[in-house]
CSV table of C-alpha atoms in Angstrom, one decimal:
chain,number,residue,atom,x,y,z
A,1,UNK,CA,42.2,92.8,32.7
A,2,UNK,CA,39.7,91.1,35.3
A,3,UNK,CA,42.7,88.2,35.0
A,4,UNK,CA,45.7,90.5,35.8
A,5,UNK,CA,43.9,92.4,38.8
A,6,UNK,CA,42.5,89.3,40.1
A,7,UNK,CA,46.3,88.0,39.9
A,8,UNK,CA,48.0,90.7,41.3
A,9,UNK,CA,45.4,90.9,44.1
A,10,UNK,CA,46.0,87.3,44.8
A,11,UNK,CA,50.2,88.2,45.0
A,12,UNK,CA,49.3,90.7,47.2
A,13,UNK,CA,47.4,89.0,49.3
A,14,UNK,CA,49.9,86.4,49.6
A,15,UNK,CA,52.7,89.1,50.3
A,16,UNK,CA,51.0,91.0,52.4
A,17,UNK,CA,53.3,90.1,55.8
A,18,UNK,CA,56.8,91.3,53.1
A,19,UNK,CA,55.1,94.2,51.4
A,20,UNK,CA,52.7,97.0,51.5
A,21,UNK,CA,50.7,96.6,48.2
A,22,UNK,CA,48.1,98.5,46.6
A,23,UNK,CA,45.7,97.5,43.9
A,24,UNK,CA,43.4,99.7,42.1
A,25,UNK,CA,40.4,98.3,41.8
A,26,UNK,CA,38.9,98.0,38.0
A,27,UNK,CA,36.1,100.8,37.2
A,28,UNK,CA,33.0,100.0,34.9
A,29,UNK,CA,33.0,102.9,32.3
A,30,UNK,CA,29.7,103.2,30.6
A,31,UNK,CA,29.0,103.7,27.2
A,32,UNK,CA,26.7,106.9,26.8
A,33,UNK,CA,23.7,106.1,24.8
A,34,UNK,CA,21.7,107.3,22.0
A,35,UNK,CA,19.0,109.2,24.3
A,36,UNK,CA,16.0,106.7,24.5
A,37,UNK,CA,18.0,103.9,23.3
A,38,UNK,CA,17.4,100.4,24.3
A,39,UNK,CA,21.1,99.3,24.4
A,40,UNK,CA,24.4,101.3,24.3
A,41,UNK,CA,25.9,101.3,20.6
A,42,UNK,CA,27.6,98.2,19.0
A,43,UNK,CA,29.4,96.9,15.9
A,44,UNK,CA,28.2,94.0,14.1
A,45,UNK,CA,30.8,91.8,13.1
A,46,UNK,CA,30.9,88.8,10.8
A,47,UNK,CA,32.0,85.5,12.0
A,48,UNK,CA,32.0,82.5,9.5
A,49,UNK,CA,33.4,79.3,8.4
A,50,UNK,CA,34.6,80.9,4.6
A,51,UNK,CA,37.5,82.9,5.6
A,52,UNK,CA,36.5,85.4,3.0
A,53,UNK,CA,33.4,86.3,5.2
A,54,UNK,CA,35.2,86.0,8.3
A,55,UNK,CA,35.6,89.0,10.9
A,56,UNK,CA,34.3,91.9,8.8
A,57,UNK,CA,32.0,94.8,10.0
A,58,UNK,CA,28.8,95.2,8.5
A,59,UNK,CA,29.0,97.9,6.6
A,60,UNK,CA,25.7,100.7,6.3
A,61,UNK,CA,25.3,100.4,2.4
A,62,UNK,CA,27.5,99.7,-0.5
A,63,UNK,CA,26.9,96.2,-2.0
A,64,UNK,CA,25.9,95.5,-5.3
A,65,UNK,CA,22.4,95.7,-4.5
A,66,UNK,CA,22.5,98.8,-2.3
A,67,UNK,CA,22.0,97.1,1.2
A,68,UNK,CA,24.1,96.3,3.6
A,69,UNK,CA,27.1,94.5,2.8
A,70,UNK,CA,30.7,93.6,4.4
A,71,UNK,CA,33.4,94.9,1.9
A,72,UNK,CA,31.4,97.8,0.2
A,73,UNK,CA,31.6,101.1,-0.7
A,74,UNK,CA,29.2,101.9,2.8
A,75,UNK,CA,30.4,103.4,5.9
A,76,UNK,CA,31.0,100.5,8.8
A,77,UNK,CA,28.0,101.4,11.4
A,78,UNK,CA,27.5,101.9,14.9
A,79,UNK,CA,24.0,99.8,15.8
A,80,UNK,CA,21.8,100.0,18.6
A,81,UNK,CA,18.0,99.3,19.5
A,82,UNK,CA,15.6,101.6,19.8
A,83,UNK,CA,12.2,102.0,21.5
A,84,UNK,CA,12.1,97.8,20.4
A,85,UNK,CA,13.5,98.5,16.9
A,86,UNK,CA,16.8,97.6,15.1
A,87,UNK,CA,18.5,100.6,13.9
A,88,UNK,CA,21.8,101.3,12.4
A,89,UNK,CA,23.8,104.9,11.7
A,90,UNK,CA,26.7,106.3,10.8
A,91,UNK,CA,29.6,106.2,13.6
A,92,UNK,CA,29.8,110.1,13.3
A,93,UNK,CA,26.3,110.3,14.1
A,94,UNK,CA,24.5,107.5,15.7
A,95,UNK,CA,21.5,109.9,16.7
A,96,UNK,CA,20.3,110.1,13.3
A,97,UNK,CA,19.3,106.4,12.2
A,98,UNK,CA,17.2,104.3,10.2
A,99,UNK,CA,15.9,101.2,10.9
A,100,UNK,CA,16.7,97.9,9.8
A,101,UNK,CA,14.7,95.7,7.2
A,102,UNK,CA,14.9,93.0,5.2
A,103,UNK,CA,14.0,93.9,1.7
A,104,UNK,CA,11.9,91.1,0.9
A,105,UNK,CA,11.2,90.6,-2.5
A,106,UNK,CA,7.8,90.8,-4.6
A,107,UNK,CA,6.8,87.5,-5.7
A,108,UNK,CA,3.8,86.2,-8.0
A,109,UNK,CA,1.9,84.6,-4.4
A,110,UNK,CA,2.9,87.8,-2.2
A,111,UNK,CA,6.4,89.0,-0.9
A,112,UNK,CA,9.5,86.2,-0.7
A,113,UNK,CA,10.9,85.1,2.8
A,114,UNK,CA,14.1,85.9,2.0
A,115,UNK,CA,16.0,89.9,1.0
A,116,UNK,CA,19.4,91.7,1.8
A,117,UNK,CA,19.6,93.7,4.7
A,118,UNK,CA,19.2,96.8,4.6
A,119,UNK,CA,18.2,100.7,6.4
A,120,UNK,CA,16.6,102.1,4.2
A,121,UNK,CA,14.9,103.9,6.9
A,122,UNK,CA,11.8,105.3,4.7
A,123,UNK,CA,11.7,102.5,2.2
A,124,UNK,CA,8.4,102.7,0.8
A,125,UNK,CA,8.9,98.6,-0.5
A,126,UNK,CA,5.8,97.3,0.8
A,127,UNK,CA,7.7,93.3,0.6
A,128,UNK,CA,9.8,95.1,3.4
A,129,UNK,CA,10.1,92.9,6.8
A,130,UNK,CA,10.8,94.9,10.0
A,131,UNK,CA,10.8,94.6,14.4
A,132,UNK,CA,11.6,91.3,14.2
A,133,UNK,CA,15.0,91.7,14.9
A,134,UNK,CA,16.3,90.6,18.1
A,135,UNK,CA,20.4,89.8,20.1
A,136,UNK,CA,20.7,86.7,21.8
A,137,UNK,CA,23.5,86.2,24.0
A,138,UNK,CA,26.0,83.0,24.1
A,139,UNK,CA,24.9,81.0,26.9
A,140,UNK,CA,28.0,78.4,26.0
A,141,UNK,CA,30.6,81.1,26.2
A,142,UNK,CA,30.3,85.0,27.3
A,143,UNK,CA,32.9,86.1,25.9
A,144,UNK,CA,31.8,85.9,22.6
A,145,UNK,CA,29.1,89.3,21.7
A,146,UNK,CA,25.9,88.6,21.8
A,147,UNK,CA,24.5,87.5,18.0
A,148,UNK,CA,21.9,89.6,15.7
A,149,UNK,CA,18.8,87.2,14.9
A,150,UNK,CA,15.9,87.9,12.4
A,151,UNK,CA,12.1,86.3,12.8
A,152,UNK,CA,14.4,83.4,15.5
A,153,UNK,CA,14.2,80.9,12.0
A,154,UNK,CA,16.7,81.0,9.6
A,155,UNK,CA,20.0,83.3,9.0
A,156,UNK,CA,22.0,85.8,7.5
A,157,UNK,CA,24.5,84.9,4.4
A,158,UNK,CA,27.5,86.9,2.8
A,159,UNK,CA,26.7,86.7,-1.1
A,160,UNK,CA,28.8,87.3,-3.9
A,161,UNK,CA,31.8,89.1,-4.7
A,162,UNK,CA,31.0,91.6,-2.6
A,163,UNK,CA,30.2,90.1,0.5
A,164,UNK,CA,25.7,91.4,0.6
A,165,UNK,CA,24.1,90.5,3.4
A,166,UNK,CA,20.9,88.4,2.7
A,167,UNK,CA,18.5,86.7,5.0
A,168,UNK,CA,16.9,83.3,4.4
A,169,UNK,CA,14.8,81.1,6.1
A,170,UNK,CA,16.4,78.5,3.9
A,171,UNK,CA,19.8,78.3,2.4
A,172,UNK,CA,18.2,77.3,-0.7
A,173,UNK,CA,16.3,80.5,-0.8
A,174,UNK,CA,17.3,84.0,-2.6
A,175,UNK,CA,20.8,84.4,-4.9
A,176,UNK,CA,23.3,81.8,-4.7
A,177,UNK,CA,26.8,81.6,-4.1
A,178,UNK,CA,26.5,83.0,-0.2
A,179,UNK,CA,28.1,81.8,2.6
A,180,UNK,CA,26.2,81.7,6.3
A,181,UNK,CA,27.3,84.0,8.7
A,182,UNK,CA,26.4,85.3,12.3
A,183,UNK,CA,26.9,88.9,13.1
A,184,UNK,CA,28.1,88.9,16.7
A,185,UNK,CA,27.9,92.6,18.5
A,186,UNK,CA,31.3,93.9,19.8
A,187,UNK,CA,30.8,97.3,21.8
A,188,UNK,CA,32.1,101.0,20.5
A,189,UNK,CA,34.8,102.0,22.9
């Protein structure tokens, strides 16, 4: 749109002596917010090399494990942070959320560094990781959302048939058969 206006300002401006022309200038709408929200809503959207993980919203719930996943049963959610926290809802009602976690899982020397992802909301897992999730924008190109990162070491991979989302700090880590992925924010309309 910015390209269009920005052309049709420059035609004007160029036929200004021939013709009267008018160009409405662009208007910013804003997103309303969750009230207290840190950020207006998003979607979280897969982008990966294995096409079968490729451009899917995360969905709520739904995988095999009961986490998150990208081709579940789950609704897709709306995502936003609040007060410093991840959260994630349904798109019918993002006022009523649950936080994110990574379900970490209990191990023989503690809790393991990798687990789906998940909002659980009150998961009383004591492995459970949470506030360490963060967006960080594309400095190399803006146009792309900005991407959802966990702990700033490791990532977030698509596993199995139907598409769970798991982080690990190594790919090694966790179930096998996943695919890395990043899940880039694009904004509710």
């Amino acid at each position: 749109m910015k390209f269009v206006n920005l052309t049709l300002f420059t035609l004007c401006a160029v036929l200004s002596p021939l013709v009267s022309c008018v160009v409405a200038t662009p208007t910013i709408e804003q997103r309303a917010r969750v009230p207290g929200a840190d950020t207006p809503e998003f979607y979280l959207v897969s982008s990966s090399q294995s096409t079968q993980a490729n451009l899917l919203p995360l969905r709520l719930s739904g995988g095999s494990n009961g986490y998150a996943s990208l081709t579940g049963s789950g609704p897709i959610g709306v995502y936003y942070f609040y007060q410093g926290k991840f959260v994630g809802a349904q798109i019918s009602t993002p006022a009523l959320s649950s936080p994110a976690l990574i379900g970490a899982i209990p191990i023989s020397s503690g809790c393991s560094t990798y687990g789906p992802l998940g909002f659980a909301g009150s998961s009383s897992d004591k492995c459970a990781i949470r506030d360490t999730f963060g967006i960080q924008s594309n400095t190399e190109n803006s146009q792309l959302g900005a991407k959802l990162v966990f702990n700033s070491v490791g990532g977030f991979y698509a596993c199995g048939s139907g598409l769970d989302v798991w982080y690990k700090v190594a790919a090694g880590d966790g179930p096998t058969g996943c695919s890395p992925i990043d899940l880039y924010t694009v904004p509710v309309n």
